[in-house]
PDB file of C-alpha atoms in Angstrom:
ATOM      1  CA  MET A   1       0.000   0.000   0.000  1.00  0.00           C
ATOM      2  CA  LEU A   2       2.905   2.370   0.621  1.00  0.00           C
ATOM      3  CA  MET A   3       4.136   4.305  -2.348  1.00  0.00           C
ATOM      4  CA  ALA A   4       7.747   5.095  -3.095  1.00  0.00           C
ATOM      5  CA  SER A   5       9.252   8.533  -2.355  1.00  0.00           C
ATOM      6  CA  LEU A   6       7.269  11.305  -4.040  1.00  0.00           C
ATOM      7  CA  PRO A   7       9.218  13.880  -6.041  1.00  0.00           C
ATOM      8  CA  LEU A   8       9.234  17.439  -4.681  1.00  0.00           C
ATOM      9  CA  HIS A   9       6.790  18.783  -7.266  1.00  0.00           C
ATOM     10  CA  THR A  10       4.264  16.112  -6.277  1.00  0.00           C
ATOM     11  CA  ALA A  11       4.831  16.167  -2.507  1.00  0.00           C
ATOM     12  CA  GLY A  12       5.065  19.973  -2.287  1.00  0.00           C
ATOM     13  CA  PRO A  13       1.313  20.703  -2.515  1.00  0.00           C
ATOM     14  CA  TYR A  14       0.563  18.081   0.164  1.00  0.00           C
ATOM     15  CA  VAL A  15       3.133  19.541   2.573  1.00  0.00           C
ATOM     16  CA  ALA A  16       2.025  23.114   1.822  1.00  0.00           C
ATOM     17  CA  GLY A  17      -1.629  22.090   2.243  1.00  0.00           C
ATOM     18  CA  ALA A  18      -1.003  20.532   5.675  1.00  0.00           C
ATOM     19  CA  TYR A  19       0.982  23.502   7.018  1.00  0.00           C
ATOM     20  CA  ILE A  20      -1.353  26.133   5.524  1.00  0.00           C
ATOM     21  CA  ALA A  21      -4.436  24.353   6.929  1.00  0.00           C
ATOM     22  CA  PHE A  22      -2.828  24.348  10.386  1.00  0.00           C
ATOM     23  CA  LEU A  23      -1.865  28.003  10.127  1.00  0.00           C
ATOM     24  CA  ALA A  24      -5.339  28.976   8.880  1.00  0.00           C
ATOM     25  CA  ILE A  25      -7.068  27.196  11.780  1.00  0.00           C
ATOM     26  CA  ILE A  26      -4.795  28.775  14.391  1.00  0.00           C
ATOM     27  CA  LEU A  27      -5.181  32.233  12.802  1.00  0.00           C
ATOM     28  CA  LEU A  28      -8.961  31.833  12.700  1.00  0.00           C
ATOM     29  CA  TYR A  29      -8.946  30.924  16.394  1.00  0.00           C
ATOM     30  CA  VAL A  30      -6.722  33.896  17.270  1.00  0.00           C
ATOM     31  CA  ALA A  31      -8.952  36.215  15.198  1.00  0.00           C
ATOM     32  CA  ILE A  32     -12.072  35.022  17.058  1.00  0.00           C
ATOM     33  CA  MET A  33     -10.333  35.512  20.405  1.00  0.00           C
ATOM     34  CA  ALA A  34      -9.122  38.981  19.333  1.00  0.00           C
ATOM     35  CA  THR A  35     -12.721  39.944  18.439  1.00  0.00           C
ATOM     36  CA  LYS A  36     -13.864  38.835  21.880  1.00  0.00           C
ATOM     37  CA  LEU A  37     -11.072  40.811  23.528  1.00  0.00           C
ATOM     38  CA  THR A  38     -12.064  43.919  21.543  1.00  0.00           C
ATOM     39  CA  ARG A  39     -15.627  43.480  22.807  1.00  0.00           C
ATOM     40  CA  SER A  40     -14.321  43.175  26.368  1.00  0.00           C
ATOM     41  CA  GLU A  41     -12.204  46.290  25.908  1.00  0.00           C
ATOM     42  CA  ARG A  42     -15.291  48.238  24.748  1.00  0.00           C
ATOM     43  CA  ALA A  43     -17.319  46.961  27.705  1.00  0.00           C
ATOM     44  CA  LEU A  44     -14.546  47.971  30.078  1.00  0.00           C
ATOM     45  CA  ARG A  45     -14.482  51.477  28.561  1.00  0.00           C
ATOM     46  CA  GLU A  46     -18.250  51.778  29.020  1.00  0.00           C
ATOM     47  CA  LEU A  47     -17.971  50.649  32.631  1.00  0.00           C
ATOM     48  CA  THR A  48     -15.211  53.173  33.309  1.00  0.00           C
ATOM     49  CA  GLU A  49     -17.396  55.916  31.833  1.00  0.00           C
ATOM     50  CA  THR A  50     -20.310  54.819  34.031  1.00  0.00           C
ATOM     51  CA  VAL A  51     -18.136  54.940  37.150  1.00  0.00           C
ATOM     52  CA  GLU A  52     -16.764  58.386  36.260  1.00  0.00           C
ATOM     53  CA  ARG A  53     -20.257  59.735  35.490  1.00  0.00           C
ATOM     54  CA  ARG A  54     -21.588  58.458  38.814  1.00  0.00           C
ATOM     55  CA  ARG A  55     -18.629  59.907  40.653  1.00  0.00           C
ATOM     56  CA  SER A  56     -19.149  63.352  39.084  1.00  0.00           C
ATOM     57  CA  GLU A  57     -22.897  63.159  39.846  1.00  0.00           C
ATOM     58  CA  GLY A  58     -22.032  62.333  43.467  1.00  0.00           C
ATOM     59  CA  GLU A  59     -19.688  65.294  43.736  1.00  0.00           C
ATOM     60  CA  GLU A  60     -22.376  67.640  42.434  1.00  0.00           C
TER      61      GLU A  60
ATOM     62  CA  MET B   1      -3.657  36.908  36.571  1.00  0.00           C
ATOM     63  CA  TYR B   2      -3.406  34.713  33.462  1.00  0.00           C
ATOM     64  CA  SER B   3      -2.093  37.608  31.389  1.00  0.00           C
ATOM     65  CA  LYS B   4       1.032  37.808  33.563  1.00  0.00           C
ATOM     66  CA  GLY B   5       3.973  36.834  31.402  1.00  0.00           C
ATOM     67  CA  LEU B   6       1.755  36.200  28.382  1.00  0.00           C
ATOM     68  CA  ARG B   7       3.676  38.601  26.150  1.00  0.00           C
ATOM     69  CA  PRO B   8       7.144  37.038  26.718  1.00  0.00           C
ATOM     70  CA  LEU B   9       5.579  33.589  26.439  1.00  0.00           C
ATOM     71  CA  SER B  10       3.997  34.549  23.095  1.00  0.00           C
ATOM     72  CA  LEU B  11       7.347  35.863  21.875  1.00  0.00           C
ATOM     73  CA  ILE B  12       9.175  32.698  22.933  1.00  0.00           C
ATOM     74  CA  THR B  13       6.476  30.613  21.211  1.00  0.00           C
ATOM     75  CA  ALA B  14       6.725  32.645  17.998  1.00  0.00           C
ATOM     76  CA  VAL B  15      10.517  32.304  17.974  1.00  0.00           C
ATOM     77  CA  SER B  16      10.384  28.559  18.649  1.00  0.00           C
ATOM     78  CA  VAL B  17       7.771  28.036  15.898  1.00  0.00           C
ATOM     79  CA  ALA B  18       9.917  30.021  13.457  1.00  0.00           C
ATOM     80  CA  LEU B  19      13.016  28.011  14.457  1.00  0.00           C
ATOM     81  CA  THR B  20      11.091  24.774  14.034  1.00  0.00           C
ATOM     82  CA  LEU B  21       9.862  25.743  10.564  1.00  0.00           C
ATOM     83  CA  ALA B  22      13.401  26.735   9.563  1.00  0.00           C
ATOM     84  CA  GLY B  23      14.689  23.430  10.922  1.00  0.00           C
ATOM     85  CA  VAL B  24      12.002  21.427   9.134  1.00  0.00           C
ATOM     86  CA  PHE B  25      12.490  22.994   5.715  1.00  0.00           C
ATOM     87  CA  TYR B  26      16.180  23.993   5.686  1.00  0.00           C
ATOM     88  CA  TRP B  27      18.053  21.767   8.118  1.00  0.00           C
ATOM     89  CA  ALA B  28      16.391  18.350   8.471  1.00  0.00           C
ATOM     90  CA  PRO B  29      17.203  16.039   5.576  1.00  0.00           C
ATOM     91  CA  ASN B  30      14.515  14.587   3.345  1.00  0.00           C
ATOM     92  CA  ASP B  31      13.341  11.102   4.258  1.00  0.00           C
ATOM     93  CA  ALA B  32      14.908   8.384   2.087  1.00  0.00           C
ATOM     94  CA  TYR B  33      11.566   6.664   1.482  1.00  0.00           C
ATOM     95  CA  LEU B  34       8.851   9.339   1.705  1.00  0.00           C
ATOM     96  CA  GLY B  35      11.018  12.193   0.490  1.00  0.00           C
ATOM     97  CA  PHE B  36       9.722  15.741   0.983  1.00  0.00           C
ATOM     98  CA  LEU B  37       6.294  14.452   2.015  1.00  0.00           C
ATOM     99  CA  GLN B  38       7.761  13.341   5.362  1.00  0.00           C
ATOM    100  CA  LYS B  39       7.949  17.046   6.390  1.00  0.00           C
ATOM    101  CA  ILE B  40       4.312  16.695   7.478  1.00  0.00           C
ATOM    102  CA  PHE B  41       5.600  14.370  10.223  1.00  0.00           C
ATOM    103  CA  TYR B  42       7.010  17.377  12.165  1.00  0.00           C
ATOM    104  CA  LEU B  43       3.565  18.947  12.257  1.00  0.00           C
ATOM    105  CA  HIS B  44       1.298  15.928  12.550  1.00  0.00           C
ATOM    106  CA  VAL B  45       3.024  13.854  15.267  1.00  0.00           C
ATOM    107  CA  PRO B  46       3.719  16.631  17.831  1.00  0.00           C
ATOM    108  CA  LEU B  47       0.166  17.927  17.322  1.00  0.00           C
ATOM    109  CA  ALA B  48      -1.250  14.441  17.976  1.00  0.00           C
ATOM    110  CA  ILE B  49       0.879  13.975  21.115  1.00  0.00           C
ATOM    111  CA  ILE B  50      -0.051  17.411  22.502  1.00  0.00           C
ATOM    112  CA  THR B  51      -3.737  16.906  21.657  1.00  0.00           C
ATOM    113  CA  LEU B  52      -3.884  13.670  23.640  1.00  0.00           C
ATOM    114  CA  GLY B  53      -1.782  15.224  26.425  1.00  0.00           C
ATOM    115  CA  GLY B  54      -4.162  18.201  26.490  1.00  0.00           C
ATOM    116  CA  PHE B  55      -7.177  15.940  26.885  1.00  0.00           C
ATOM    117  CA  ILE B  56      -5.455  14.182  29.801  1.00  0.00           C
ATOM    118  CA  ALA B  57      -4.525  17.576  31.311  1.00  0.00           C
ATOM    119  CA  GLY B  58      -8.184  18.604  30.985  1.00  0.00           C
ATOM    120  CA  GLY B  59      -9.127  15.450  32.890  1.00  0.00           C
ATOM    121  CA  LEU B  60      -6.631  16.205  35.660  1.00  0.00           C
ATOM    122  CA  MET B  61      -7.964  19.764  35.969  1.00  0.00           C
ATOM    123  CA  ALA B  62     -11.461  18.311  36.180  1.00  0.00           C
ATOM    124  CA  VAL B  63     -10.280  16.072  39.044  1.00  0.00           C
ATOM    125  CA  ALA B  64      -9.062  19.222  40.814  1.00  0.00           C
ATOM    126  CA  HIS B  65     -12.485  20.795  40.220  1.00  0.00           C
ATOM    127  CA  LEU B  66     -14.341  17.815  41.651  1.00  0.00           C
ATOM    128  CA  ARG B  67     -12.055  17.790  44.685  1.00  0.00           C
ATOM    129  CA  THR B  68     -12.133  21.525  45.417  1.00  0.00           C
ATOM    130  CA  ARG B  69     -15.421  22.643  43.753  1.00  0.00           C
ATOM    131  CA  ASP B  70     -13.456  25.710  42.649  1.00  0.00           C
ATOM    132  CA  PRO B  71     -15.073  26.920  39.366  1.00  0.00           C
ATOM    133  CA  ARG B  72     -11.706  28.145  38.130  1.00  0.00           C
ATOM    134  CA  TRP B  73     -10.591  24.523  37.714  1.00  0.00           C
ATOM    135  CA  ASP B  74     -13.680  23.846  35.604  1.00  0.00           C
ATOM    136  CA  MET B  75     -12.763  26.837  33.448  1.00  0.00           C
ATOM    137  CA  ARG B  76      -9.178  25.575  33.093  1.00  0.00           C
ATOM    138  CA  SER B  77     -10.390  22.108  32.138  1.00  0.00           C
ATOM    139  CA  TYR B  78     -12.890  23.558  29.636  1.00  0.00           C
ATOM    140  CA  VAL B  79     -10.232  25.688  27.945  1.00  0.00           C
ATOM    141  CA  ALA B  80      -7.714  22.786  27.869  1.00  0.00           C
ATOM    142  CA  ILE B  81     -10.268  20.568  26.129  1.00  0.00           C
ATOM    143  CA  HIS B  82     -11.245  23.392  23.767  1.00  0.00           C
ATOM    144  CA  ILE B  83      -7.641  24.028  22.638  1.00  0.00           C
ATOM    145  CA  SER B  84      -6.994  20.273  22.329  1.00  0.00           C
ATOM    146  CA  LEU B  85     -10.071  19.900  20.120  1.00  0.00           C
ATOM    147  CA  ILE B  86      -8.723  22.608  17.803  1.00  0.00           C
ATOM    148  CA  PHE B  87      -5.334  20.863  17.698  1.00  0.00           C
ATOM    149  CA  GLY B  88      -7.129  17.551  17.119  1.00  0.00           C
ATOM    150  CA  VAL B  89      -8.863  18.927  14.033  1.00  0.00           C
ATOM    151  CA  CYS B  90      -5.422  19.943  12.730  1.00  0.00           C
ATOM    152  CA  VAL B  91      -4.169  16.393  13.415  1.00  0.00           C
ATOM    153  CA  LEU B  92      -7.025  14.886  11.400  1.00  0.00           C
ATOM    154  CA  ILE B  93      -6.509  17.290   8.490  1.00  0.00           C
ATOM    155  CA  SER B  94      -2.692  16.975   8.369  1.00  0.00           C
ATOM    156  CA  GLY B  95      -2.964  13.189   8.830  1.00  0.00           C
ATOM    157  CA  SER B  96      -5.428  12.866   5.973  1.00  0.00           C
ATOM    158  CA  ILE B  97      -3.245  14.954   3.667  1.00  0.00           C
ATOM    159  CA  TRP B  98      -0.221  12.846   4.580  1.00  0.00           C
ATOM    160  CA  ALA B  99      -2.205   9.630   4.078  1.00  0.00           C
ATOM    161  CA  ARG B 100      -3.294  10.784   0.635  1.00  0.00           C
ATOM    162  CA  GLY B 101       0.292  11.520  -0.366  1.00  0.00           C
ATOM    163  CA  ALA B 102       1.865   8.433   1.216  1.00  0.00           C
ATOM    164  CA  TRP B 103      -0.803   5.743   0.859  1.00  0.00           C
ATOM    165  CA  GLY B 104      -2.979   7.167  -1.911  1.00  0.00           C
ATOM    166  CA  HIS B 105      -6.044   7.334   0.373  1.00  0.00           C
ATOM    167  CA  TRP B 106      -7.478  10.150   2.478  1.00  0.00           C
ATOM    168  CA  TRP B 107      -8.558   7.710   5.169  1.00  0.00           C
ATOM    169  CA  VAL B 108      -7.948   4.020   5.927  1.00  0.00           C
ATOM    170  CA  TRP B 109     -10.735   2.524   8.022  1.00  0.00           C
ATOM    171  CA  GLN B 110      -8.802  -0.696   8.746  1.00  0.00           C
ATOM    172  CA  GLU B 111      -6.061   1.222  10.578  1.00  0.00           C
ATOM    173  CA  PRO B 112      -6.632   1.229  14.374  1.00  0.00           C
ATOM    174  CA  THR B 113      -4.506   4.362  14.952  1.00  0.00           C
ATOM    175  CA  LEU B 114      -6.639   6.517  12.678  1.00  0.00           C
ATOM    176  CA  VAL B 115      -9.983   5.152  13.825  1.00  0.00           C
ATOM    177  CA  SER B 116      -9.084   5.323  17.526  1.00  0.00           C
ATOM    178  CA  PHE B 117      -8.031   8.975  17.186  1.00  0.00           C
ATOM    179  CA  LEU B 118     -11.280   9.735  15.360  1.00  0.00           C
ATOM    180  CA  LEU B 119     -13.200   7.993  18.175  1.00  0.00           C
ATOM    181  CA  ILE B 120     -11.445  10.142  20.783  1.00  0.00           C
ATOM    182  CA  MET B 121     -12.247  13.276  18.773  1.00  0.00           C
ATOM    183  CA  LEU B 122     -15.903  12.271  18.388  1.00  0.00           C
ATOM    184  CA  LEU B 123     -16.071  11.554  22.119  1.00  0.00           C
ATOM    185  CA  TYR B 124     -14.741  15.022  22.949  1.00  0.00           C
ATOM    186  CA  ALA B 125     -16.983  16.595  20.309  1.00  0.00           C
ATOM    187  CA  THR B 126     -19.877  15.763  22.653  1.00  0.00           C
ATOM    188  CA  TYR B 127     -18.304  17.726  25.528  1.00  0.00           C
ATOM    189  CA  GLN B 128     -19.630  21.157  24.530  1.00  0.00           C
ATOM    190  CA  PRO B 129     -23.157  19.949  23.610  1.00  0.00           C
ATOM    191  CA  LEU B 130     -23.242  18.178  26.993  1.00  0.00           C
ATOM    192  CA  ARG B 131     -22.412  21.426  28.767  1.00  0.00           C
ATOM    193  CA  PHE B 132     -24.875  23.380  26.656  1.00  0.00           C
ATOM    194  CA  ALA B 133     -27.663  20.918  27.507  1.00  0.00           C
ATOM    195  CA  ILE B 134     -27.421  21.694  31.245  1.00  0.00           C
ATOM    196  CA  ASP B 135     -28.863  24.966  32.521  1.00  0.00           C
ATOM    197  CA  ASP B 136     -27.723  25.028  36.119  1.00  0.00           C
ATOM    198  CA  PRO B 137     -24.063  26.263  36.161  1.00  0.00           C
ATOM    199  CA  GLU B 138     -23.012  24.138  39.125  1.00  0.00           C
ATOM    200  CA  ARG B 139     -24.547  20.968  37.725  1.00  0.00           C
ATOM    201  CA  GLN B 140     -23.065  21.784  34.316  1.00  0.00           C
ATOM    202  CA  ALA B 141     -19.577  22.135  35.817  1.00  0.00           C
ATOM    203  CA  ARG B 142     -19.930  18.919  37.839  1.00  0.00           C
ATOM    204  CA  TYR B 143     -21.219  16.796  34.941  1.00  0.00           C
ATOM    205  CA  ALA B 144     -18.614  18.265  32.575  1.00  0.00           C
ATOM    206  CA  SER B 145     -15.851  17.421  35.051  1.00  0.00           C
ATOM    207  CA  VAL B 146     -17.082  13.842  35.398  1.00  0.00           C
ATOM    208  CA  PHE B 147     -17.106  13.610  31.602  1.00  0.00           C
ATOM    209  CA  ALA B 148     -13.596  15.109  31.338  1.00  0.00           C
ATOM    210  CA  VAL B 149     -12.225  12.658  33.919  1.00  0.00           C
ATOM    211  CA  THR B 150     -13.856   9.620  32.266  1.00  0.00           C
ATOM    212  CA  ALA B 151     -12.795  10.659  28.772  1.00  0.00           C
ATOM    213  CA  GLY B 152      -9.321  11.571  30.065  1.00  0.00           C
ATOM    214  CA  VAL B 153      -8.923   8.015  31.396  1.00  0.00           C
ATOM    215  CA  PHE B 154     -10.149   6.635  28.052  1.00  0.00           C
ATOM    216  CA  VAL B 155      -7.337   8.414  26.147  1.00  0.00           C
ATOM    217  CA  PRO B 156      -4.319   6.435  27.525  1.00  0.00           C
ATOM    218  CA  ILE B 157      -6.337   3.192  27.505  1.00  0.00           C
ATOM    219  CA  CYS B 158      -7.163   3.741  23.842  1.00  0.00           C
ATOM    220  CA  PHE B 159      -3.520   4.576  23.134  1.00  0.00           C
ATOM    221  CA  ALA B 160      -2.326   1.379  24.864  1.00  0.00           C
ATOM    222  CA  ILE B 161      -4.840  -0.800  22.996  1.00  0.00           C
ATOM    223  CA  VAL B 162      -3.733   0.660  19.665  1.00  0.00           C
ATOM    224  CA  ARG B 163      -0.102  -0.067  20.571  1.00  0.00           C
ATOM    225  CA  LEU B 164      -1.014  -3.727  21.190  1.00  0.00           C
ATOM    226  CA  SER B 165      -2.946  -4.099  17.927  1.00  0.00           C
ATOM    227  CA  PRO B 166      -1.189  -4.978  14.662  1.00  0.00           C
ATOM    228  CA  ALA B 167      -0.279  -1.979  12.487  1.00  0.00           C
ATOM    229  CA  TYR B 168      -1.954  -1.890   9.087  1.00  0.00           C
ATOM    230  CA  VAL B 169      -0.270   1.081   7.437  1.00  0.00           C
ATOM    231  CA  HIS B 170       0.262   3.703  10.169  1.00  0.00           C
ATOM    232  CA  PRO B 171       3.550   3.377  12.110  1.00  0.00           C
ATOM    233  CA  ARG B 172       3.060   2.941  15.844  1.00  0.00           C
ATOM    234  CA  THR B 173       3.442   6.272  17.627  1.00  0.00           C
ATOM    235  CA  LEU B 174       6.542   6.624  19.841  1.00  0.00           C
ATOM    236  CA  ASP B 175       7.814   3.329  18.476  1.00  0.00           C
ATOM    237  CA  ASN B 176      10.182   4.674  15.854  1.00  0.00           C
ATOM    238  CA  ILE B 177      10.427   8.345  16.733  1.00  0.00           C
ATOM    239  CA  SER B 178      13.365   8.709  19.057  1.00  0.00           C
ATOM    240  CA  GLY B 179      15.126   5.430  18.249  1.00  0.00           C
ATOM    241  CA  ASN B 180      15.181   5.285  14.475  1.00  0.00           C
ATOM    242  CA  LEU B 181      15.338   8.932  13.485  1.00  0.00           C
ATOM    243  CA  PRO B 182      18.691  10.211  12.237  1.00  0.00           C
ATOM    244  CA  GLY B 183      20.340  12.945  14.354  1.00  0.00           C
ATOM    245  CA  ARG B 184      19.046  16.075  12.607  1.00  0.00           C
ATOM    246  CA  MET B 185      15.556  14.699  12.180  1.00  0.00           C
ATOM    247  CA  GLN B 186      15.463  13.826  15.870  1.00  0.00           C
ATOM    248  CA  VAL B 187      16.589  17.326  16.913  1.00  0.00           C
ATOM    249  CA  VAL B 188      13.957  18.961  14.687  1.00  0.00           C
ATOM    250  CA  PHE B 189      11.282  16.572  15.937  1.00  0.00           C
ATOM    251  CA  TYR B 190      11.985  17.460  19.584  1.00  0.00           C
ATOM    252  CA  LEU B 191      12.093  21.150  18.645  1.00  0.00           C
ATOM    253  CA  ALA B 192       8.683  20.733  16.977  1.00  0.00           C
ATOM    254  CA  LEU B 193       7.392  18.981  20.088  1.00  0.00           C
ATOM    255  CA  ILE B 194       8.599  21.843  22.313  1.00  0.00           C
ATOM    256  CA  SER B 195       7.186  24.575  20.048  1.00  0.00           C
ATOM    257  CA  THR B 196       3.816  22.781  19.781  1.00  0.00           C
ATOM    258  CA  THR B 197       3.703  22.466  23.576  1.00  0.00           C
ATOM    259  CA  LEU B 198       4.519  26.177  23.918  1.00  0.00           C
ATOM    260  CA  LEU B 199       1.819  27.036  21.372  1.00  0.00           C
ATOM    261  CA  TRP B 200      -0.748  24.997  23.309  1.00  0.00           C
ATOM    262  CA  ILE B 201       0.223  26.689  26.605  1.00  0.00           C
ATOM    263  CA  THR B 202       0.172  30.168  24.995  1.00  0.00           C
ATOM    264  CA  LEU B 203      -3.268  29.657  23.454  1.00  0.00           C
ATOM    265  CA  TRP B 204      -4.553  28.176  26.725  1.00  0.00           C
ATOM    266  CA  ARG B 205      -3.365  31.208  28.680  1.00  0.00           C
ATOM    267  CA  PHE B 206      -4.649  33.566  25.983  1.00  0.00           C
ATOM    268  CA  GLU B 207      -8.156  32.079  26.205  1.00  0.00           C
ATOM    269  CA  MET B 208      -8.007  31.934  30.014  1.00  0.00           C
ATOM    270  CA  THR B 209      -7.124  35.639  30.067  1.00  0.00           C
ATOM    271  CA  ALA B 210     -10.018  36.477  27.729  1.00  0.00           C
ATOM    272  CA  LYS B 211     -12.468  34.438  29.816  1.00  0.00           C
ATOM    273  CA  HIS B 212     -11.169  35.933  33.051  1.00  0.00           C
ATOM    274  CA  VAL B 213     -11.527  39.506  31.740  1.00  0.00           C
ATOM    275  CA  ALA B 214     -15.075  38.772  30.502  1.00  0.00           C
ATOM    276  CA  ALA B 215     -15.921  37.334  33.926  1.00  0.00           C
ATOM    277  CA  GLN B 216     -14.600  40.391  35.720  1.00  0.00           C
ATOM    278  CA  ILE B 217     -16.570  42.728  33.439  1.00  0.00           C
ATOM    279  CA  ARG B 218     -19.763  40.818  34.186  1.00  0.00           C
ATOM    280  CA  HIS B 219     -18.962  40.957  37.888  1.00  0.00           C
ATOM    281  CA  LEU B 220     -18.350  44.725  37.671  1.00  0.00           C
ATOM    282  CA  ARG B 221     -21.651  45.213  35.842  1.00  0.00           C
ATOM    283  CA  ARG B 222     -23.454  43.473  38.646  1.00  0.00           C
ATOM    284  CA  LEU B 223     -21.649  45.552  41.255  1.00  0.00           C
ATOM    285  CA  LEU B 224     -22.622  48.734  39.417  1.00  0.00           C
ATOM    286  CA  GLY B 225     -26.209  47.563  39.217  1.00  0.00           C
ATOM    287  CA  GLU B 226     -26.238  47.540  35.429  1.00  0.00           C
ATOM    288  CA  GLU B 227     -27.207  43.923  35.581  1.00  0.00           C
ATOM    289  CA  ALA B 228     -29.444  42.442  38.258  1.00  0.00           C
ATOM    290  CA  ASP B 229     -27.854  39.863  40.573  1.00  0.00           C
ATOM    291  CA  ASP B 230     -30.603  37.403  39.785  1.00  0.00           C
ATOM    292  CA  ALA B 231     -30.656  38.165  36.047  1.00  0.00           C
ATOM    293  CA  PRO B 232     -30.746  34.904  34.104  1.00  0.00           C
ATOM    294  CA  SER B 233     -27.402  34.145  32.468  1.00  0.00           C
ATOM    295  CA  ARG B 234     -27.333  33.598  28.734  1.00  0.00           C
ATOM    296  CA  ARG B 235     -27.258  29.861  28.102  1.00  0.00           C
ATOM    297  CA  SER B 236     -23.704  28.873  27.288  1.00  0.00           C
ATOM    298  CA  ALA B 237     -21.458  25.835  27.034  1.00  0.00           C
ATOM    299  CA  ALA B 238     -18.662  27.835  28.661  1.00  0.00           C
ATOM    300  CA  PRO B 239     -18.285  27.701  32.444  1.00  0.00           C
ATOM    301  CA  SER B 240     -20.382  30.167  34.403  1.00  0.00           C
ATOM    302  CA  LEU B 241     -18.699  33.549  34.204  1.00  0.00           C
ATOM    303  CA  THR B 242     -20.498  34.828  37.272  1.00  0.00           C
ATOM    304  CA  GLN B 243     -19.027  32.099  39.428  1.00  0.00           C
ATOM    305  CA  VAL B 244     -15.553  32.720  38.085  1.00  0.00           C
ATOM    306  CA  GLY B 245     -15.894  36.448  38.436  1.00  0.00           C
ATOM    307  CA  SER B 246     -16.907  36.244  42.046  1.00  0.00           C
ATOM    308  CA  ALA B 247     -14.177  33.707  42.710  1.00  0.00           C
ATOM    309  CA  GLY B 248     -11.632  36.260  41.565  1.00  0.00           C
TER     310      GLY B 248
END
């Protein structure tokens, strides 16, 4: 069932395909996590604004 | 807490991945039999080892959760299993591509190594639906931990059974890695193993940081009264953020 050594021009696309698929999956995961972090950053900014607004209202 | 040291860790991981890729393509010699196609070995095998190790680590973290009832352990276990599932998908894809190039088939159903790995992946694919099916956060965490422990025990058993079974086409893992590999190939393989481990740890900490920040934001919202204490949480497969947030 095993085949003999594949020449570079035949094996190249398989090797590139495996490494690119891996890279694409990891990048997709990192992109999703980065989106979530951006959302968290926005929420944190909103919360900071709320705290500052309440503080200034309290001082008045 | 989880973000501490994340930046240097990410840098070390990036450097080790770059070194590994350079080693794979410029330093390690081509295999005498498989030729250039064997380069997939440096991606596929470390990923498979780390995936299975990650599932076992998830099980151990689940044991810690069942012992302590600390929701942070449930979160750690959940993230470990999540990252391992992603790595597992990469193992299946890279393995199939390699199989197509080496054996002329995308998949060989008679081969115990392939089928057993697929079984493990299918088993863990039920982990998130199981969590999602349970509303109560505490019950969800407990059931998920029991699942993670049971499945984590299944992984080495499955591995041992495969080792005992006759090989059809797939070489037995860890049988001919360290012993039969020529010097340079061995060095690059261990480098690939280290960089894959570092990548797993980095992604685990990255996701833990994101989850921890989200939990703290939710906790802050409740403290500020923007969200009622008894407001129903959005149904999620992820561990309860409220619990984690209050646990610090």
